[in-house]
XYZ file of C-alpha atoms in Angstrom:
522
model
C 93.074 136.775 52.668
C 91.428 135.121 49.651
C 94.753 134.944 47.853
C 96.385 133.198 50.806
C 93.671 130.519 50.931
C 93.444 130.046 47.136
C 92.967 126.260 47.187
C 91.204 125.333 50.438
C 90.256 121.887 49.081
C 93.692 121.133 47.671
C 94.230 118.127 49.945
C 90.701 116.699 50.016
C 91.950 113.402 48.567
C 94.308 113.019 51.509
C 91.695 113.475 54.222
C 91.468 109.760 54.864
C 95.016 109.983 56.276
C 94.184 112.845 58.656
C 92.468 111.976 61.944
C 89.254 113.737 62.900
C 89.620 116.701 65.240
C 87.953 116.137 68.600
C 87.757 119.632 70.114
C 88.081 123.360 69.360
C 90.716 125.885 70.373
C 90.054 129.330 71.833
C 89.375 130.651 68.319
C 86.658 127.996 67.815
C 88.732 126.292 65.158
C 89.228 122.542 64.923
C 91.917 121.129 67.210
C 93.034 117.979 68.988
C 92.662 117.649 72.747
C 95.726 116.471 74.627
C 95.304 113.570 77.039
C 94.770 114.623 80.675
C 98.369 113.767 81.621
C 99.790 115.508 78.581
C 97.632 118.574 79.150
C 98.671 118.755 82.792
C 102.322 118.459 81.776
C 101.868 121.259 79.250
C 100.289 123.480 81.899
C 103.064 122.791 84.396
C 105.795 123.576 81.872
C 104.172 126.690 80.378
C 101.761 128.026 82.991
C 102.616 130.547 85.677
C 99.041 131.173 86.852
C 99.117 134.643 85.286
C 96.948 136.164 82.552
C 97.731 135.041 78.997
C 96.325 136.126 75.622
C 93.385 133.723 75.816
C 93.243 132.307 79.355
C 92.951 133.979 82.747
C 95.022 132.989 85.751
C 91.893 131.623 87.450
C 91.011 129.518 84.406
C 94.501 127.986 84.402
C 94.264 127.192 88.104
C 90.800 125.677 87.714
C 91.983 123.505 84.821
C 94.954 122.176 86.781
C 92.783 121.329 89.788
C 90.193 119.523 87.660
C 92.698 117.558 85.562
C 94.804 116.610 88.599
C 91.799 114.860 90.160
C 92.128 112.092 87.571
C 95.914 111.766 87.813
C 97.575 109.401 90.264
C 100.033 110.471 92.958
C 103.053 108.973 91.196
C 102.588 111.004 88.019
C 101.858 114.179 90.027
C 105.090 113.586 91.953
C 107.150 112.940 88.815
C 105.651 115.965 87.052
C 106.274 118.273 90.028
C 109.944 117.227 90.117
C 110.296 117.381 86.331
C 108.762 120.860 86.220
C 111.065 122.143 88.948
C 114.333 120.420 88.090
C 114.146 120.275 84.291
C 111.847 123.196 83.505
C 112.927 125.401 86.419
C 109.283 126.372 86.950
C 108.082 127.740 90.276
C 104.324 128.155 90.720
C 103.039 124.954 89.134
C 105.481 122.527 90.838
C 104.610 124.179 94.168
C 100.916 123.719 93.379
C 101.350 120.013 92.566
C 103.330 119.551 95.790
C 100.500 121.228 97.705
C 97.985 118.911 96.006
C 99.991 115.899 97.168
C 99.973 117.383 100.678
C 96.199 117.844 100.573
C 95.810 114.219 99.461
C 97.969 113.013 102.334
C 100.202 111.283 99.807
C 103.043 109.120 101.092
C 105.169 110.616 98.280
C 104.996 114.142 99.730
C 108.297 114.080 101.706
C 110.271 112.939 98.639
C 108.680 115.555 96.391
C 108.945 118.332 98.978
C 112.679 117.714 99.387
C 113.326 118.195 95.659
C 110.749 120.814 94.690
C 110.798 123.098 97.728
C 114.488 123.879 97.347
C 114.670 127.572 98.246
C 112.868 130.210 100.271
C 110.733 131.408 97.351
C 109.427 127.879 96.798
C 108.790 127.440 100.528
C 106.685 130.597 100.601
C 104.827 129.506 97.432
C 104.005 126.134 98.980
C 102.719 127.663 102.222
C 100.735 130.337 100.369
C 98.999 127.770 98.147
C 98.079 125.457 101.029
C 96.800 128.331 103.161
C 94.748 129.788 100.276
C 92.309 126.889 100.353
C 92.542 126.080 96.628
C 93.571 122.496 97.409
C 90.597 122.017 99.708
C 92.165 122.975 103.026
C 93.307 126.196 104.706
C 95.665 124.762 107.293
C 99.055 123.257 106.610
C 98.240 119.963 108.255
C 100.521 117.893 110.452
C 102.880 116.395 107.861
C 103.308 119.564 105.737
C 103.872 121.575 108.897
C 106.638 119.190 109.988
C 108.264 119.410 106.548
C 108.261 123.212 106.698
C 109.633 123.111 110.240
C 112.420 120.779 109.147
C 113.269 123.028 106.172
C 113.677 125.983 108.559
C 115.617 123.978 111.131
C 118.060 122.569 108.562
C 118.571 125.797 106.624
C 121.896 127.559 106.929
C 122.153 131.234 107.835
C 122.876 132.011 104.160
C 119.758 130.186 103.018
C 117.564 131.873 105.615
C 118.878 135.304 104.668
C 118.223 134.590 100.994
C 114.685 133.550 101.885
C 113.944 136.590 104.051
C 113.045 139.152 101.318
C 109.509 138.774 99.949
C 105.959 138.816 101.214
C 102.578 137.065 101.054
C 103.731 135.258 103.101
C 107.078 136.528 104.298
C 109.580 134.153 105.859
C 108.680 135.749 109.208
C 105.020 134.856 108.581
C 106.016 131.246 107.893
C 108.051 131.060 111.099
C 105.080 132.397 113.062
C 102.821 129.775 111.472
C 104.885 126.668 112.125
C 106.958 127.601 115.203
C 110.168 125.726 114.302
C 112.069 124.413 117.326
C 115.578 125.920 117.185
C 118.368 123.376 116.945
C 121.081 125.794 118.048
C 121.436 129.070 119.959
C 122.037 131.052 116.756
C 118.774 129.756 115.302
C 116.824 130.786 118.382
C 118.258 134.301 118.118
C 117.742 134.452 114.345
C 114.091 133.373 114.432
C 113.375 135.861 117.233
C 115.082 138.677 115.284
C 113.234 137.705 112.107
C 109.762 137.960 113.673
C 110.591 141.135 115.599
C 110.985 139.679 119.076
C 113.769 140.669 121.503
C 116.906 138.598 121.069
C 120.514 138.500 122.213
C 122.267 140.024 119.202
C 125.543 138.527 120.301
C 124.078 135.090 119.549
C 123.096 136.011 115.994
C 125.259 134.401 113.297
C 128.076 136.390 111.743
C 126.499 137.675 108.545
C 123.304 138.722 110.288
C 125.289 140.664 112.894
C 127.239 142.338 110.080
C 123.984 143.298 108.347
C 122.598 144.882 111.516
C 125.871 146.734 112.119
C 125.815 148.076 108.557
C 122.209 149.214 108.850
C 123.053 151.026 112.050
C 126.413 152.392 110.919
C 125.662 153.156 107.262
C 128.640 153.849 105.023
C 130.968 153.822 108.009
C 130.550 150.067 108.467
C 131.945 147.339 106.252
C 129.643 146.115 103.498
C 128.213 142.810 104.757
C 128.390 139.720 102.575
C 124.638 139.122 102.442
C 122.098 138.651 99.622
C 121.809 141.624 97.301
C 118.126 142.350 98.018
C 118.872 143.007 101.691
C 121.052 145.984 100.709
C 119.377 147.627 97.725
C 117.204 150.015 99.740
C 120.241 151.337 101.645
C 122.373 154.326 100.511
C 125.521 152.762 99.067
C 128.662 154.454 97.802
C 130.098 153.840 94.324
C 132.823 151.730 95.910
C 130.237 149.600 97.701
C 128.291 149.098 94.466
C 131.532 147.921 92.900
C 131.965 145.431 95.754
C 128.422 144.189 95.240
C 129.047 143.648 91.524
C 131.894 141.287 92.393
C 129.953 139.433 95.097
C 126.632 138.912 93.339
C 125.574 135.481 92.204
C 125.642 135.004 88.444
C 121.857 135.272 88.140
C 121.688 138.384 90.333
C 124.408 139.954 88.205
C 122.468 139.238 85.013
C 119.335 140.801 86.452
C 120.970 143.995 87.700
C 123.267 145.168 84.889
C 121.323 148.390 84.333
C 121.271 149.066 88.086
C 125.040 148.677 88.240
C 125.432 151.038 85.276
C 123.286 153.682 86.993
C 125.573 153.534 90.020
C 128.752 154.015 88.020
C 130.128 150.476 88.263
C 131.025 150.307 84.574
C 133.006 153.542 84.662
C 135.824 151.323 85.918
C 137.263 149.554 82.850
C 138.955 146.829 84.893
C 135.751 146.036 86.775
C 133.775 146.048 83.525
C 136.194 143.473 82.137
C 135.811 141.277 85.214
C 132.000 141.448 85.103
C 132.018 140.576 81.387
C 134.351 137.646 82.027
C 132.024 136.278 84.718
C 128.962 136.625 82.497
C 130.683 134.742 79.675
C 132.118 131.993 81.887
C 130.808 128.687 80.548
C 130.829 126.868 83.892
C 129.056 129.679 85.732
C 126.409 129.913 82.997
C 125.695 126.192 83.275
C 125.615 126.257 87.085
C 123.204 129.204 87.064
C 120.752 127.142 84.962
C 119.602 130.308 83.260
C 116.690 130.210 80.826
C 117.841 131.192 77.333
C 114.934 133.653 77.223
C 116.240 135.323 80.406
C 119.527 136.004 78.636
C 117.619 137.406 75.674
C 115.692 139.625 78.092
C 118.855 140.918 79.750
C 120.507 141.582 76.389
C 117.434 143.241 74.841
C 116.923 145.560 77.811
C 120.488 146.799 78.270
C 120.462 150.573 78.672
C 122.840 152.975 76.959
C 125.100 153.224 80.024
C 126.070 149.542 79.794
C 129.295 148.985 77.803
C 129.325 146.914 74.626
C 131.575 144.366 76.324
C 128.715 143.414 78.641
C 126.327 142.888 75.726
C 128.941 140.767 73.965
C 129.377 138.688 77.114
C 125.641 137.969 77.224
C 125.772 136.820 73.604
C 128.588 134.408 74.524
C 126.572 133.245 77.544
C 123.651 132.433 75.222
C 125.871 130.103 73.205
C 126.684 128.178 76.406
C 123.060 128.169 77.580
C 122.032 126.481 74.332
C 124.653 123.755 74.323
C 122.046 121.010 74.476
C 120.490 121.979 71.136
C 120.779 118.600 69.398
C 122.903 117.943 66.338
C 120.160 117.579 63.744
C 120.558 115.777 60.448
C 118.996 116.142 57.029
C 116.511 118.744 55.828
C 115.362 120.689 58.880
C 112.671 123.378 58.804
C 111.856 125.609 61.785
C 108.532 127.442 61.806
C 108.186 130.161 64.483
C 104.688 131.578 64.937
C 104.901 135.391 64.747
C 101.135 136.087 64.831
C 99.368 138.587 67.063
C 98.473 136.167 69.862
C 102.183 135.457 70.313
C 102.558 138.967 71.736
C 101.545 137.486 75.096
C 104.222 137.666 77.793
C 106.007 134.321 78.037
C 105.169 134.088 81.752
C 101.773 135.795 81.504
C 100.609 139.160 82.765
C 100.817 140.012 86.440
C 100.813 143.570 87.713
C 104.346 144.638 88.575
C 105.888 141.309 87.533
C 105.248 140.876 83.803
C 108.186 139.678 81.724
C 108.970 141.933 78.773
C 109.852 138.849 76.754
C 106.914 137.691 74.647
C 106.093 134.300 73.193
C 107.139 135.598 69.773
C 110.575 136.428 71.194
C 110.966 132.880 72.497
C 109.724 131.378 69.213
C 112.331 133.451 67.401
C 114.960 132.407 69.932
C 114.267 128.692 69.439
C 114.375 129.085 65.663
C 117.618 131.068 65.818
C 119.163 128.482 68.157
C 118.411 125.641 65.745
C 119.777 127.710 62.829
C 122.955 128.451 64.766
C 123.558 124.744 65.347
C 122.320 123.613 61.930
C 123.181 126.369 59.412
C 121.462 124.487 56.569
C 118.086 124.682 58.306
C 115.284 126.691 56.739
C 113.362 129.159 58.909
C 109.764 129.844 57.829
C 108.103 132.372 60.181
C 104.334 132.428 59.791
C 101.208 134.370 60.713
C 98.416 134.524 58.076
C 101.032 133.269 55.647
C 104.768 132.597 55.625
C 106.779 135.784 56.189
C 110.028 136.262 54.313
C 112.852 137.078 56.758
C 116.517 136.919 55.734
C 118.662 135.379 58.474
C 122.412 134.841 58.641
C 123.400 131.620 60.469
C 126.717 133.266 61.332
C 124.957 135.978 63.320
C 124.462 135.466 67.036
C 121.324 133.776 68.315
C 120.339 137.066 69.980
C 120.362 139.075 66.753
C 118.526 136.506 64.643
C 115.912 136.051 67.383
C 115.412 139.806 67.507
C 114.982 139.970 63.719
C 112.350 137.220 63.750
C 110.378 138.746 66.618
C 110.270 142.124 64.844
C 107.790 140.802 62.243
C 105.081 139.894 64.769
C 101.373 140.468 64.018
C 98.439 139.066 62.033
C 96.276 135.990 62.372
C 97.492 132.470 63.087
C 97.812 129.929 60.270
C 99.830 126.932 61.466
C 99.479 125.117 58.157
C 101.026 127.990 56.135
C 104.650 126.759 56.262
C 103.553 123.188 55.515
C 101.566 124.386 52.480
C 104.650 126.208 51.253
C 106.761 123.071 51.572
C 104.122 121.092 49.697
C 103.918 123.655 46.906
C 107.716 123.453 46.535
C 107.687 119.641 46.639
C 110.390 120.079 49.285
C 112.378 117.240 50.805
C 111.837 117.309 54.557
C 113.258 115.241 57.425
C 112.227 117.316 60.439
C 109.813 120.201 60.917
C 109.826 122.105 64.226
C 106.829 124.369 64.817
C 106.868 126.836 67.732
C 103.422 128.291 68.432
C 100.545 128.788 70.850
C 98.489 126.476 68.566
C 95.604 128.945 68.299
C 95.371 128.528 64.525
C 92.182 129.841 62.878
C 92.998 131.403 59.480
C 93.305 127.868 58.067
C 90.073 126.715 59.709
C 89.059 123.426 58.106
C 85.526 122.208 57.413
C 86.544 118.642 56.786
C 86.721 117.296 60.321
C 90.491 117.450 60.791
C 92.858 120.408 61.009
C 94.580 121.945 58.004
C 97.886 121.291 59.754
C 97.204 117.542 59.925
C 95.947 117.470 56.356
C 99.109 119.178 55.108
C 101.329 116.995 57.265
C 99.648 113.870 55.884
C 100.470 115.102 52.380
C 104.076 115.847 53.331
C 104.418 112.386 54.876
C 103.399 110.714 51.626
C 106.333 112.438 49.949
C 108.673 112.154 52.941
C 107.808 108.888 54.753
C 110.567 109.282 57.355
C 109.747 112.915 58.230
C 108.952 113.929 61.785
C 107.032 116.883 63.183
C 107.774 118.563 66.531
C 105.227 121.029 67.918
C 106.599 123.186 70.735
C 103.759 124.857 72.617
C 104.555 128.002 74.607
C 101.238 128.608 76.382
C 98.952 126.396 78.520
C 95.870 126.140 76.283
C 95.543 122.347 76.156
C 95.015 121.737 72.433
C 97.240 121.068 69.448
C 96.905 121.317 65.672
C 98.764 118.029 65.151
C 97.590 114.860 66.855
C 100.171 112.945 68.864
C 101.418 109.838 67.079
C 104.663 108.024 66.211
C 105.886 110.762 63.853
C 104.518 113.749 65.798
C 105.791 115.074 69.123
C 103.908 117.676 71.158
C 106.020 119.239 73.902
C 105.298 122.276 76.067
C 107.781 124.661 77.620
C 110.270 127.437 77.103
C 113.350 126.157 78.903
C 116.166 124.484 76.993
C 114.821 121.140 78.249
C 112.659 121.007 75.105
C 115.831 120.376 73.107
C 116.573 117.276 75.186
C 113.086 115.964 74.415
C 113.517 116.739 70.699
C 116.861 114.929 70.661
C 115.332 111.818 72.221
C 112.379 111.948 69.819
C 114.326 112.325 66.578
C 116.735 109.586 67.636
C 113.941 107.117 68.368
C 114.505 106.811 72.111
C 110.793 107.045 72.932
C 107.841 104.747 72.482
C 104.393 106.011 71.559
C 104.049 108.250 74.633
C 107.014 110.501 73.686
C 107.229 113.408 76.171
C 105.239 111.613 78.859
C 107.906 108.910 78.865
C 110.517 111.561 79.646
C 108.462 112.711 82.630
C 107.794 109.115 83.671
C 111.531 108.454 83.752
C 111.899 110.708 86.801
C 112.970 108.546 89.731
C 111.808 109.354 93.247
C 114.767 109.375 95.577
């Protein structure tokens, strides 16, 4: 450790250029506090109200509730929509929508229409309001009417997709709000859903087919209904093959191992068709898949899945990362591979923890930039910079995997910057991907070592810019926000859009918050 920190006072003469730190991170090291709006945005784009390496689910929830008190309705509305539509987040946008409901905000109907856009989100919204965390345990008149309208306007397909799941189930929601049926089929469907007697002849077509299949088993035709309504039933190999061709793109991605276990890929022609669908550019874009979800599917493929399927996922990743900006000049990407980055990217929750860790996503972002900008340098760091040989011609998947394999050690966010300084390197853009819990480089001088090093780099590279991508909702940064420094939170490919706008000077001083503030309420 002593060797790594050989010259701790190396940049003392530059301290006048480094702002004073104003808080501490979870490791009690100097840090900069984000503004309330910025911190809330970071929590919405990275927080899933599950356990993380340093923060409990309850602590995250408490922080959001406290910070939101000082944020106006308009920003809450814009952030809820941004988190759902751009970040594809679920829990936090639902929570912000519930907060607007509890406030009686006039913006609620507009936000509800865009955020509560499927059955899972509807159940999240109802669960949060009924839990009492927003200050009430009833839905209230306006929220109840919005939920009723959602149910009344939903198609049979949408209602069937919403029906799997509990706490609350869709049946529970129907019992709570008592939607007034707008048609005979709805009256029959709602009755069937909550277990009341109904005229089955009035049920819509797909629901009747589902009931017939459940009653007739393999003798009845496989109904064209959502996958989860069939998985607990005994299906033949032929029926599994039918399902593979009917599944939505996302459902297909999530169930490749299941299909392999049921013999689907023993059919070469069907394997080819599944691979073609997975690697279809338009379907990948329409599915709005997270790049990390593709990495998860690829990393977890079991031995029974043919190589063609793995190759298709690698092609899909290229399409999913199409908005990685065309960067210019000397670009350096610094993925944090320290021990705290072993945290699951969506936090820990019993029975629902993602196998993809923050270190995997950091490696993925670095590999994506390298793929699009082969001249970029990649400097993984923990206590110090770790030497990892990467080939820009390799797929994003394989380079990401190689980077994530070196995980471990303490966090030293200034390590790659120190290396660049020691080399007197020319730098135009540095992208750091971390949880910002730096402590090995703990400074006693009132700033952070990261800011001290960046100030030194800026003297040599006046036009250089620093982007700090934060993957977890901890609320502090090692680099203070200013004209040449962007702090952005999140792990969807939306961060690349923000980076593109930043490096091309499309923002004012507020950077990421301007992107969120550009959301129009329609």
